[in-house]
PDB file of C-alpha atoms in Angstrom:
ATOM      1  CA  MET T   1      28.414 116.941  29.187  1.00 85.00           C
ATOM      2  CA  ASN T   2      28.630 116.100  25.485  1.00 92.00           C
ATOM      3  CA  LEU T   3      25.989 114.144  23.616  1.00 93.00           C
ATOM      4  CA  ASN T   4      27.853 110.821  23.663  1.00 92.00           C
ATOM      5  CA  GLU T   5      28.317 110.975  27.421  1.00 94.00           C
ATOM      6  CA  LEU T   6      24.667 111.894  27.862  1.00 95.00           C
ATOM      7  CA  LYS T   7      23.657 109.032  25.573  1.00 95.00           C
ATOM      8  CA  GLN T   8      25.570 106.517  27.688  1.00 95.00           C
ATOM      9  CA  GLU T   9      24.090 107.870  30.907  1.00 95.00           C
ATOM     10  CA  TYR T  10      20.624 107.581  29.348  1.00 95.00           C
ATOM     11  CA  LEU T  11      21.191 103.943  28.356  1.00 94.00           C
ATOM     12  CA  ASP T  12      22.508 103.162  31.847  1.00 94.00           C
ATOM     13  CA  TYR T  13      19.383 104.808  33.265  1.00 93.00           C
ATOM     14  CA  LEU T  14      17.128 102.572  31.139  1.00 92.00           C
ATOM     15  CA  HIS T  15      19.051  99.484  32.223  1.00 90.00           C
ATOM     16  CA  TYR T  16      19.660 100.093  35.927  1.00 90.00           C
ATOM     17  CA  GLU T  17      16.925 102.498  37.029  1.00 89.00           C
ATOM     18  CA  LYS T  18      13.967 101.822  34.756  1.00 86.00           C
ATOM     19  CA  LEU T  19      14.811  98.120  34.374  1.00 84.00           C
ATOM     20  CA  SER T  20      13.712  98.282  30.741  1.00 85.00           C
ATOM     21  CA  SER T  21      13.587  95.084  28.709  1.00 82.00           C
ATOM     22  CA  GLY T  22      16.498  94.045  26.521  1.00 85.00           C
ATOM     23  CA  ASN T  23      14.484  94.782  23.377  1.00 85.00           C
ATOM     24  CA  THR T  24      13.573  98.256  24.593  1.00 88.00           C
ATOM     25  CA  ILE T  25      17.189  99.105  25.390  1.00 90.00           C
ATOM     26  CA  THR T  26      18.358  97.776  22.004  1.00 92.00           C
ATOM     27  CA  ASN T  27      15.766  99.879  20.171  1.00 90.00           C
ATOM     28  CA  ARG T  28      16.464 103.010  22.206  1.00 92.00           C
ATOM     29  CA  ARG T  29      20.213 102.609  21.684  1.00 93.00           C
ATOM     30  CA  SER T  30      19.711 102.403  17.916  1.00 92.00           C
ATOM     31  CA  GLU T  31      17.450 105.476  17.861  1.00 91.00           C
ATOM     32  CA  VAL T  32      19.637 107.661  20.066  1.00 94.00           C
ATOM     33  CA  ASN T  33      22.780 106.608  18.166  1.00 93.00           C
ATOM     34  CA  ILE T  34      21.302 107.855  14.892  1.00 93.00           C
ATOM     35  CA  PHE T  35      20.169 111.077  16.542  1.00 94.00           C
ATOM     36  CA  VAL T  36      23.496 111.846  18.239  1.00 94.00           C
ATOM     37  CA  ARG T  37      25.443 111.029  15.085  1.00 93.00           C
ATOM     38  CA  GLU T  38      23.343 113.421  12.985  1.00 93.00           C
ATOM     39  CA  MET T  39      23.541 116.205  15.561  1.00 94.00           C
ATOM     40  CA  GLU T  40      27.329 115.875  15.737  1.00 93.00           C
ATOM     41  CA  LYS T  41      27.529 116.154  11.934  1.00 92.00           C
ATOM     42  CA  GLN T  42      25.962 119.590  12.344  1.00 90.00           C
ATOM     43  CA  GLY T  43      28.519 120.586  14.949  1.00 93.00           C
ATOM     44  CA  LEU T  44      26.099 120.286  17.882  1.00 93.00           C
ATOM     45  CA  GLU T  45      27.987 118.894  20.859  1.00 91.00           C
ATOM     46  CA  THR T  46      25.544 119.276  23.771  1.00 94.00           C
ATOM     47  CA  ILE T  47      21.808 118.848  24.151  1.00 95.00           C
ATOM     48  CA  GLU T  48      21.428 122.505  25.170  1.00 93.00           C
ATOM     49  CA  GLU T  49      22.506 123.561  21.654  1.00 94.00           C
ATOM     50  CA  ILE T  50      19.722 121.577  19.981  1.00 95.00           C
ATOM     51  CA  HIS T  51      16.518 123.431  19.064  1.00 94.00           C
ATOM     52  CA  THR T  52      13.149 122.305  17.743  1.00 94.00           C
ATOM     53  CA  SER T  53      14.224 123.193  14.194  1.00 95.00           C
ATOM     54  CA  HIS T  54      17.075 120.686  14.471  1.00 95.00           C
ATOM     55  CA  LEU T  55      14.662 117.932  15.535  1.00 94.00           C
ATOM     56  CA  ARG T  56      12.283 118.701  12.676  1.00 94.00           C
ATOM     57  CA  ALA T  57      15.117 118.707  10.156  1.00 94.00           C
ATOM     58  CA  PHE T  58      16.351 115.398  11.570  1.00 94.00           C
ATOM     59  CA  ILE T  59      12.949 113.747  11.170  1.00 94.00           C
ATOM     60  CA  SER T  60      12.555 115.157   7.651  1.00 94.00           C
ATOM     61  CA  GLN T  61      15.957 113.784   6.719  1.00 92.00           C
ATOM     62  CA  LEU T  62      14.982 110.314   7.916  1.00 92.00           C
ATOM     63  CA  ARG T  63      11.792 110.426   5.887  1.00 90.00           C
ATOM     64  CA  ILE T  64      13.078 112.023   2.650  1.00 92.00           C
ATOM     65  CA  GLU T  65      16.738 111.031   2.389  1.00 89.00           C
ATOM     66  CA  LYS T  66      16.770 107.705   4.227  1.00 88.00           C
ATOM     67  CA  GLY T  67      13.291 106.529   3.240  1.00 90.00           C
ATOM     68  CA  TYR T  68      11.965 105.814   6.739  1.00 90.00           C
ATOM     69  CA  GLN T  69       8.349 104.648   6.755  1.00 90.00           C
ATOM     70  CA  PRO T  70       5.759 106.291   9.070  1.00 90.00           C
ATOM     71  CA  VAL T  71       5.934 103.489  11.649  1.00 89.00           C
ATOM     72  CA  SER T  72       9.739 103.819  11.821  1.00 91.00           C
ATOM     73  CA  ILE T  73       9.433 107.599  12.156  1.00 93.00           C
ATOM     74  CA  CYS T  74       7.011 107.080  15.051  1.00 92.00           C
ATOM     75  CA  ASN T  75       9.508 104.793  16.761  1.00 92.00           C
ATOM     76  CA  VAL T  76      12.311 107.339  16.379  1.00 93.00           C
ATOM     77  CA  ILE T  77      10.116 110.117  17.790  1.00 94.00           C
ATOM     78  CA  SER T  78       9.186 107.880  20.730  1.00 93.00           C
ATOM     79  CA  GLY T  79      12.910 107.325  21.290  1.00 93.00           C
ATOM     80  CA  LEU T  80      13.560 111.086  21.185  1.00 94.00           C
ATOM     81  CA  ARG T  81      10.808 111.715  23.706  1.00 94.00           C
ATOM     82  CA  SER T  82      12.239 109.095  26.027  1.00 94.00           C
ATOM     83  CA  PHE T  83      15.714 110.629  25.688  1.00 95.00           C
ATOM     84  CA  TYR T  84      14.466 114.150  26.347  1.00 95.00           C
ATOM     85  CA  SER T  85      12.284 113.026  29.243  1.00 94.00           C
ATOM     86  CA  PHE T  86      15.418 111.605  30.850  1.00 94.00           C
ATOM     87  CA  ALA T  87      17.387 114.806  30.156  1.00 95.00           C
ATOM     88  CA  VAL T  88      14.673 116.937  31.776  1.00 95.00           C
ATOM     89  CA  LYS T  89      14.387 114.586  34.752  1.00 93.00           C
ATOM     90  CA  LYS T  90      18.144 114.771  35.359  1.00 93.00           C
ATOM     91  CA  GLY T  91      18.244 118.540  34.895  1.00 93.00           C
ATOM     92  CA  TYR T  92      20.319 118.673  31.704  1.00 93.00           C
ATOM     93  CA  VAL T  93      17.590 120.716  29.948  1.00 93.00           C
ATOM     94  CA  THR T  94      14.646 122.647  31.330  1.00 92.00           C
ATOM     95  CA  ALA T  95      12.157 122.000  28.504  1.00 91.00           C
ATOM     96  CA  ASP T  96      11.223 118.904  26.524  1.00 94.00           C
ATOM     97  CA  ILE T  97      11.255 120.214  22.947  1.00 94.00           C
ATOM     98  CA  SER T  98      10.662 116.718  21.559  1.00 94.00           C
ATOM     99  CA  GLN T  99       6.986 117.062  22.508  1.00 93.00           C
ATOM    100  CA  LYS T 100       6.655 119.665  19.739  1.00 92.00           C
ATOM    101  CA  ILE T 101       7.436 117.036  17.106  1.00 91.00           C
ATOM    102  CA  LYS T 102       4.261 115.395  15.878  1.00 90.00           C
ATOM    103  CA  LYS T 103       4.151 111.745  14.971  1.00 89.00           C
ATOM    104  CA  PRO T 104       2.895 110.872  11.463  1.00 87.00           C
ATOM    105  CA  HIS T 105      -0.598 109.441  11.223  1.00 83.00           C
ATOM    106  CA  LEU T 106      -0.668 105.663  11.095  1.00 77.00           C
ATOM    107  CA  GLU T 107      -3.578 103.861   9.531  1.00 72.00           C
ATOM    108  CA  GLN T 108      -5.139 101.354  11.866  1.00 71.00           C
ATOM    109  CA  THR T 109      -4.657  97.829  10.608  1.00 68.00           C
ATOM    110  CA  GLU T 110      -6.739  94.921  11.778  1.00 71.00           C
ATOM    111  CA  ILE T 111      -4.775  92.437  13.856  1.00 72.00           C
ATOM    112  CA  GLU T 112      -4.580  89.021  12.236  1.00 78.00           C
ATOM    113  CA  HIS T 113      -5.341  86.267  14.715  1.00 82.00           C
ATOM    114  CA  PHE T 114      -4.378  82.615  14.466  1.00 83.00           C
ATOM    115  CA  THR T 115      -7.115  80.319  13.230  1.00 87.00           C
ATOM    116  CA  TRP T 116      -7.972  77.278  15.363  1.00 87.00           C
ATOM    117  CA  ASP T 117      -6.310  75.104  12.713  1.00 91.00           C
ATOM    118  CA  GLU T 118      -3.083  77.147  12.975  1.00 91.00           C
ATOM    119  CA  VAL T 119      -3.110  76.925  16.770  1.00 89.00           C
ATOM    120  CA  GLU T 120      -3.591  73.166  16.608  1.00 91.00           C
ATOM    121  CA  ARG T 121      -0.695  72.818  14.157  1.00 93.00           C
ATOM    122  CA  ILE T 122       1.596  74.843  16.448  1.00 91.00           C
ATOM    123  CA  PHE T 123       0.929  72.536  19.372  1.00 91.00           C
ATOM    124  CA  LEU T 124       1.207  69.390  17.245  1.00 92.00           C
ATOM    125  CA  ALA T 125       4.590  70.630  15.988  1.00 93.00           C
ATOM    126  CA  VAL T 126       6.199  70.355  19.442  1.00 92.00           C
ATOM    127  CA  PRO T 127       8.831  67.576  19.092  1.00 93.00           C
ATOM    128  CA  ARG T 128       8.076  64.458  21.142  1.00 93.00           C
ATOM    129  CA  ASN T 129      11.459  64.338  22.799  1.00 92.00           C
ATOM    130  CA  ALA T 130      12.717  64.521  26.396  1.00 88.00           C
ATOM    131  CA  SER T 131      11.807  68.222  26.568  1.00 90.00           C
ATOM    132  CA  TYR T 132       8.275  67.751  25.220  1.00 93.00           C
ATOM    133  CA  VAL T 133       6.342  68.510  28.426  1.00 93.00           C
ATOM    134  CA  ARG T 134       8.508  71.522  29.267  1.00 92.00           C
ATOM    135  CA  ASN T 135       8.131  72.957  25.757  1.00 94.00           C
ATOM    136  CA  LEU T 136       4.405  72.290  25.843  1.00 94.00           C
ATOM    137  CA  CYS T 137       4.205  74.238  29.109  1.00 94.00           C
ATOM    138  CA  LEU T 138       6.008  77.169  27.490  1.00 94.00           C
ATOM    139  CA  LEU T 139       3.530  77.258  24.611  1.00 94.00           C
ATOM    140  CA  LEU T 140       0.567  76.948  26.959  1.00 94.00           C
ATOM    141  CA  PHE T 141       1.920  79.841  29.042  1.00 93.00           C
ATOM    142  CA  LEU T 142       2.169  82.048  25.953  1.00 93.00           C
ATOM    143  CA  TYR T 143      -1.218  80.980  24.598  1.00 91.00           C
ATOM    144  CA  TYR T 144      -3.332  81.180  27.747  1.00 91.00           C
ATOM    145  CA  THR T 145      -1.730  84.048  29.702  1.00 91.00           C
ATOM    146  CA  GLY T 146      -0.378  86.445  27.063  1.00 88.00           C
ATOM    147  CA  ILE T 147       2.855  86.645  29.056  1.00 91.00           C
ATOM    148  CA  ARG T 148       5.792  88.221  27.236  1.00 90.00           C
ATOM    149  CA  MET T 149       8.744  86.080  26.162  1.00 89.00           C
ATOM    150  CA  GLU T 150      11.239  87.944  28.338  1.00 87.00           C
ATOM    151  CA  GLU T 151       8.926  87.672  31.352  1.00 90.00           C
ATOM    152  CA  LEU T 152       8.438  83.946  30.758  1.00 91.00           C
ATOM    153  CA  SER T 153      12.197  83.386  30.606  1.00 90.00           C
ATOM    154  CA  GLN T 154      12.478  84.797  34.154  1.00 88.00           C
ATOM    155  CA  VAL T 155       9.744  82.648  35.753  1.00 89.00           C
ATOM    156  CA  LYS T 156      10.858  80.704  38.843  1.00 90.00           C
ATOM    157  CA  GLN T 157       9.047  77.840  40.534  1.00 88.00           C
ATOM    158  CA  SER T 158       8.487  80.089  43.570  1.00 90.00           C
ATOM    159  CA  ASP T 159       6.452  82.440  41.338  1.00 92.00           C
ATOM    160  CA  LEU T 160       3.778  79.748  40.999  1.00 92.00           C
ATOM    161  CA  SER T 161       1.046  79.460  43.609  1.00 92.00           C
ATOM    162  CA  HIS T 162       0.936  76.256  45.672  1.00 90.00           C
ATOM    163  CA  ASP T 163      -1.996  74.825  43.706  1.00 90.00           C
ATOM    164  CA  LEU T 164      -0.599  76.088  40.363  1.00 92.00           C
ATOM    165  CA  ASP T 165      -3.658  78.211  39.594  1.00 91.00           C
ATOM    166  CA  GLU T 166      -1.799  81.535  39.539  1.00 93.00           C
ATOM    167  CA  LEU T 167       1.547  83.011  38.445  1.00 92.00           C
ATOM    168  CA  TYR T 168       3.211  86.062  39.962  1.00 91.00           C
ATOM    169  CA  VAL T 169       5.098  88.146  37.385  1.00 89.00           C
ATOM    170  CA  GLU T 170       7.547  90.451  39.137  1.00 81.00           C
ATOM    171  CA  LYS T 171       8.339  93.798  37.500  1.00 69.00           C
ATOM    172  CA  GLY T 172       7.022  93.123  34.020  1.00 64.00           C
ATOM    173  CA  LYS T 173       6.438  95.753  31.344  1.00 62.00           C
ATOM    174  CA  GLY T 174       6.439  99.260  32.808  1.00 62.00           C
ATOM    175  CA  ASP T 175       8.147  97.915  35.926  1.00 63.00           C
ATOM    176  CA  LYS T 176       4.764  96.669  37.183  1.00 76.00           C
ATOM    177  CA  SER T 177       4.139  93.354  38.922  1.00 83.00           C
ATOM    178  CA  ARG T 178       0.946  91.357  38.378  1.00 88.00           C
ATOM    179  CA  TYR T 179      -0.787  88.012  38.931  1.00 90.00           C
ATOM    180  CA  LEU T 180      -1.877  85.839  36.011  1.00 91.00           C
ATOM    181  CA  PRO T 181      -4.518  83.090  36.342  1.00 92.00           C
ATOM    182  CA  LEU T 182      -3.462  79.742  34.874  1.00 93.00           C
ATOM    183  CA  HIS T 183      -5.733  77.646  32.660  1.00 93.00           C
ATOM    184  CA  PRO T 184      -6.564  74.107  33.899  1.00 92.00           C
ATOM    185  CA  LEU T 185      -4.755  72.555  30.903  1.00 92.00           C
ATOM    186  CA  LEU T 186      -1.622  74.515  31.765  1.00 94.00           C
ATOM    187  CA  GLN T 187      -1.950  73.450  35.411  1.00 94.00           C
ATOM    188  CA  LYS T 188      -2.075  69.785  34.388  1.00 94.00           C
ATOM    189  CA  ALA T 189       0.971  70.143  32.130  1.00 94.00           C
ATOM    190  CA  LEU T 190       2.885  71.964  34.871  1.00 93.00           C
ATOM    191  CA  LYS T 191       2.186  69.201  37.405  1.00 93.00           C
ATOM    192  CA  VAL T 192       3.631  66.608  35.025  1.00 93.00           C
ATOM    193  CA  HIS T 193       6.634  68.790  34.201  1.00 92.00           C
ATOM    194  CA  LEU T 194       7.485  69.649  37.804  1.00 89.00           C
ATOM    195  CA  LYS T 195       7.335  65.980  38.827  1.00 88.00           C
ATOM    196  CA  SER T 196       9.538  64.863  35.947  1.00 85.00           C
ATOM    197  CA  ARG T 197      12.290  67.449  36.298  1.00 81.00           C
ATOM    198  CA  LYS T 198      15.732  65.932  36.844  1.00 73.00           C
ATOM    199  CA  VAL T 199      16.911  68.763  39.147  1.00 73.00           C
ATOM    200  CA  GLN T 200      14.116  69.156  41.670  1.00 70.00           C
ATOM    201  CA  ASN T 201      15.826  71.861  43.731  1.00 74.00           C
ATOM    202  CA  SER T 202      16.451  74.197  40.806  1.00 78.00           C
ATOM    203  CA  PRO T 203      14.332  77.362  40.823  1.00 82.00           C
TER     204      PRO T 203
END
């Protein structure tokens, strides 16, 4: 199997078997495309032909010739490890040589949090139109539960508990399901939204 065929099988695996998010698949596709393209330039057609020296040269090229920053290098190495993990799992190679490639050191940066004034301005910015309560619910979900955008877009009414104090998130990040408690303010907004919906039978 050549590298392009293996690449496509890997992307199908992420989509259909691992149920990875759309963002993850997009990022992995970009990383593996760059890798396969560079390997083919060197005349390497299958993954068995690639050695650790090729991976190191590839990473050096990204850093020196293409100007990749440390965080981007880390992302590419993570993509390589995911690709090789798949190849080992499916029996295309016996050893994961990507584990020999060290990620560059990243300085820890302090996370900047919203101030209370910024949070208030976000909520006040919600347009007072026909979708106001629904949009307010979306913001309250994000603010109080930490749910991811892609997870929130998949929420169905049946995922909410009867008294609206809990949300079931099916197969979220890492293909894991979990329950999220809902803040009283979010519960109140949800009650108003669910009563005012035009299509009551829609999930």
